[in-house]
Amino acid sequence: MPLRPWPERSTESHELWDASRRRFVEPKVAQTRLSSPSPLIDLVADHQWQGDELMDDVVRAFRRIGMSEGRRMLERALDNGIGAVADPPPELERLFASLDNPPAWHDPERWERGRRLWISASFAGKTGMAVMDALATFVGNDVSTATGTTRRFINDYQRRMFESYTWFWNVTRASAMDRYSPIFKDTVKVRLMHSQVRAGLRRSWKPESFERDGCPISCTAMLMGAISFGLLPMLVDQGHGRKYSQSDLDDAWIYWAHITYVFGVSEDVIPTTANDAVEVLNHYLPYTGGPTEATAEMSEAAAANLSDQNGQLTRKGSLIAGPLLGLMAYFGGEPAVRALIATTPAHDISISRWVQLIGAIATFNVWLNRVADTLPFEDARLRRRARRGDRFWRINVLTSRAAAKRKGILTTPYDHHDATPSTPVGCPIR
């Protein structure tokens, strides 16, 4: 069967994403790959038209047998294995056949080394990763379209961030992806939640939306998010002069590649080397698309606390907006940031001096890590630094947990989209 081309919307807004791509990603792609892309590139484009086929089938099965019964079966299979479930639907059996059998390239020792290396990336590198994620979420077509439709960033922001940060921190902890670890189970629950939202969006979207945008929360979109999280911290560090060996990059990617597999990305598009992953990221970033109608709505909601009743930035807003937008522009490029704030009171704020200052701070931060790299006992330092998971994500968990607690949100069960596949339009979280 011929491969499907990029969706129509994926040919738009290249200029928004080229600044970061040219700085941090393209220099790491071999010239031969730039002139003659690998076959994986076309396969990744094809998977814009599909989601997580195994879990999407499970969601349809759960609608057939009832969501409460389906979740009970899922929880039992996660805790005790699929063999402990009486009369499971075949869709659930196929899902667990995949979960219980990791790909041949998965190596627990390389996974652990990759985890430690990823955690050792600088604070600046992880900030660059987080900035690119935020811009893709609010401006890029895939994520902003989905989150704009569900309105979770507007109506349930504290829960959304607490859940996300908790999961990201947890997957940086030792043995996170062991089959019966609580974090593995949470990853499968997040995977289910994505499929539930995908089903709800498919019911909400008009046919022309699908024809233009491809599948909501597509396999490709999830893959690109994983590559960004997995390699951008180290690519940003490299862009500031830090050195990594090829085996360092490969192991860091193998760490994230296995998370990607458990998360529901089809194995046939998951790169198995860092070079292949960087090539895919370089090719895809210009096709991120956006801004969308949801970009304006979400950015205006985010800016509401920084402006007065006349729609002008308050003094507090001006003090916060300058450095924050300068930070985002330094790592993500000013065009994408301007697209983000185009309809907000901050649309004409000057950020050039903040970009320069953030650049100096980031360069110094990476330099400190470069100095540390020259010290002896590297393995012991990596092991000690990684013993409690990643510090960057832990800080985000602490702040988001405090905000969520003020709203009465204390836990992260990842179960509040159970009704979404049966909701006629949008999301029941209102």
Coordinates of C-alpha atoms in Angstrom, one line a residue, residues 69-245:
E69 CA -15.5 -2.9 33.4
G70 CA -12.8 -2.1 30.9
R71 CA -10.8 -0.1 33.4
R72 CA -11.2 -2.9 35.9
M73 CA -9.7 -5.3 33.4
L74 CA -6.9 -2.9 32.5
E75 CA -5.9 -2.4 36.1
R76 CA -5.9 -6.1 36.8
A77 CA -3.8 -6.9 33.8
L78 CA -1.3 -4.1 34.7
D79 CA -1.1 -5.5 38.3
N80 CA -1.1 -9.2 37.6
G81 CA -0.7 -9.8 33.9
I82 CA -3.3 -10.4 31.2
G83 CA -3.6 -14.0 32.2
A84 CA -5.3 -12.9 35.4
V85 CA -8.1 -11.3 33.5
A86 CA -11.2 -13.5 32.9
D87 CA -12.4 -13.4 29.3
P88 CA -10.5 -10.3 28.2
P89 CA -11.5 -8.7 24.9
P90 CA -9.0 -9.7 22.1
E91 CA -8.1 -6.0 21.7
L92 CA -6.8 -6.0 25.3
E93 CA -4.9 -9.2 24.7
R94 CA -3.1 -7.7 21.7
L95 CA -2.2 -4.6 23.7
F96 CA -0.6 -6.7 26.4
A97 CA 1.2 -8.9 24.0
S98 CA 3.0 -5.7 22.9
L99 CA 3.5 -4.4 26.5
D100 CA 4.9 -7.7 27.7
N101 CA 7.3 -8.1 24.9
P102 CA 9.7 -5.2 24.5
P103 CA 11.4 -4.6 21.1
A104 CA 14.7 -6.5 20.4
W105 CA 16.7 -3.3 20.6
H106 CA 15.6 -2.6 24.2
D107 CA 18.6 -3.1 26.5
P108 CA 18.0 -2.5 30.3
E109 CA 21.7 -1.6 30.8
R110 CA 21.8 0.9 28.0
W111 CA 18.4 2.2 29.2
E112 CA 19.9 2.9 32.6
R113 CA 23.1 4.5 31.3
G114 CA 20.9 6.6 28.9
R115 CA 18.8 7.7 31.8
R116 CA 21.8 8.9 33.8
L117 CA 23.2 10.7 30.8
W118 CA 19.9 12.4 30.0
I119 CA 19.7 13.6 33.6
S120 CA 23.2 15.0 33.4
A121 CA 22.2 17.4 30.7
S122 CA 22.4 21.0 31.8
F123 CA 19.5 23.0 33.3
A124 CA 19.8 25.2 30.2
G125 CA 19.4 22.3 27.9
K126 CA 16.3 21.1 29.7
T127 CA 14.9 24.6 29.7
G128 CA 15.4 24.7 25.9
M129 CA 13.5 21.4 25.7
A130 CA 10.7 22.8 27.8
V131 CA 10.4 26.0 25.8
M132 CA 10.1 24.0 22.6
D133 CA 7.5 21.8 24.1
A134 CA 5.5 24.9 25.3
L135 CA 5.7 26.5 21.9
A136 CA 4.6 23.3 20.1
T137 CA 1.7 23.0 22.6
F138 CA 0.4 26.5 22.3
V139 CA 1.4 27.3 18.7
G140 CA 2.0 24.1 16.7
N141 CA -0.9 22.6 14.9
D142 CA -1.1 19.1 16.4
V143 CA -1.1 19.8 20.1
S144 CA -2.8 23.3 20.1
T145 CA -5.7 21.9 18.0
A146 CA -6.2 19.0 20.4
T147 CA -5.8 21.0 23.6
G148 CA -7.8 23.8 22.2
T149 CA -10.7 21.5 21.5
T150 CA -10.6 19.8 25.0
R151 CA -10.0 23.2 26.6
R152 CA -8.0 21.6 29.4
F153 CA -5.3 24.2 29.4
I154 CA -8.1 26.8 30.0
N155 CA -10.5 25.0 32.3
D156 CA -8.4 22.5 34.1
Y157 CA -4.9 23.9 33.9
Q158 CA -3.6 22.9 37.4
R159 CA -4.6 19.3 36.9
R160 CA -3.1 19.2 33.5
M161 CA 0.3 20.5 34.6
F162 CA 0.4 18.5 37.8
E163 CA -0.3 15.3 35.9
S164 CA 2.2 16.1 33.1
Y165 CA 5.1 17.2 35.4
T166 CA 4.6 14.2 37.7
W167 CA 4.8 11.8 34.8
F168 CA 7.8 13.4 33.3
W169 CA 9.6 13.3 36.6
N170 CA 8.6 9.7 37.3
V171 CA 10.0 8.4 34.0
T172 CA 13.5 9.8 35.0
R173 CA 13.6 7.5 38.0
A174 CA 15.4 4.2 38.2
S175 CA 13.5 1.1 36.9
A176 CA 10.6 3.4 35.8
M177 CA 9.8 1.2 32.8
D178 CA 10.1 -2.2 34.5
R179 CA 7.0 -4.1 33.6
Y180 CA 5.3 -4.1 37.0
S181 CA 6.6 -0.7 38.3
P182 CA 3.9 1.9 39.2
I183 CA 5.4 4.3 36.7
F184 CA 5.0 1.8 33.8
K185 CA 1.4 1.4 34.9
D186 CA 0.9 5.2 34.9
T187 CA 2.4 5.4 31.4
V188 CA -0.1 2.9 30.1
K189 CA -2.9 4.9 31.8
V190 CA -1.7 8.1 30.2
R191 CA -1.6 6.2 26.9
L192 CA -5.3 5.2 27.4
M193 CA -6.2 8.8 28.2
H194 CA -4.7 10.0 24.9
S195 CA -6.7 7.4 23.0
Q196 CA -9.8 8.4 24.8
V197 CA -9.2 12.0 23.9
R198 CA -8.4 11.0 20.3
A199 CA -11.7 9.1 20.1
G200 CA -13.6 12.2 21.4
L201 CA -11.8 14.5 19.0
R202 CA -12.6 12.2 16.0
R203 CA -16.3 12.4 17.1
S204 CA -16.0 16.2 17.4
W205 CA -14.1 17.1 14.2
K206 CA -15.7 17.6 10.9
P207 CA -14.4 15.4 8.0
E208 CA -12.6 18.3 6.4
S209 CA -10.7 18.9 9.6
F210 CA -9.3 15.4 9.5
E211 CA -8.5 15.7 5.8
R212 CA -6.5 18.8 6.5
D213 CA -4.9 18.1 9.8
G214 CA -4.5 14.3 9.8
C215 CA -5.2 12.2 12.9
P216 CA -5.6 14.1 16.2
I217 CA -2.7 13.2 18.6
S218 CA -1.1 11.3 15.8
C219 CA 1.5 8.6 16.1
T220 CA 3.9 11.0 14.4
A221 CA 3.1 13.9 16.8
M222 CA 3.8 11.6 19.8
L223 CA 7.1 10.4 18.2
M224 CA 8.2 14.0 17.6
G225 CA 7.4 14.9 21.2
A226 CA 9.5 11.9 22.4
I227 CA 12.5 12.8 20.2
S228 CA 12.3 16.4 21.4
F229 CA 12.2 15.4 25.1
G230 CA 14.8 12.7 24.5
L231 CA 17.5 14.6 22.6
L232 CA 16.9 18.4 22.7
P233 CA 18.6 18.8 26.2
M234 CA 21.8 17.3 24.8
L235 CA 21.5 19.0 21.5
V236 CA 21.2 22.4 23.2
D237 CA 24.2 21.5 25.3
Q238 CA 26.1 20.6 22.2
G239 CA 25.1 23.9 20.6
H240 CA 26.8 25.6 23.5
G241 CA 30.0 23.6 23.2
R242 CA 29.5 20.6 25.4
K243 CA 30.8 17.3 24.0
Y244 CA 29.0 14.0 23.9
S245 CA 30.2 10.8 22.3

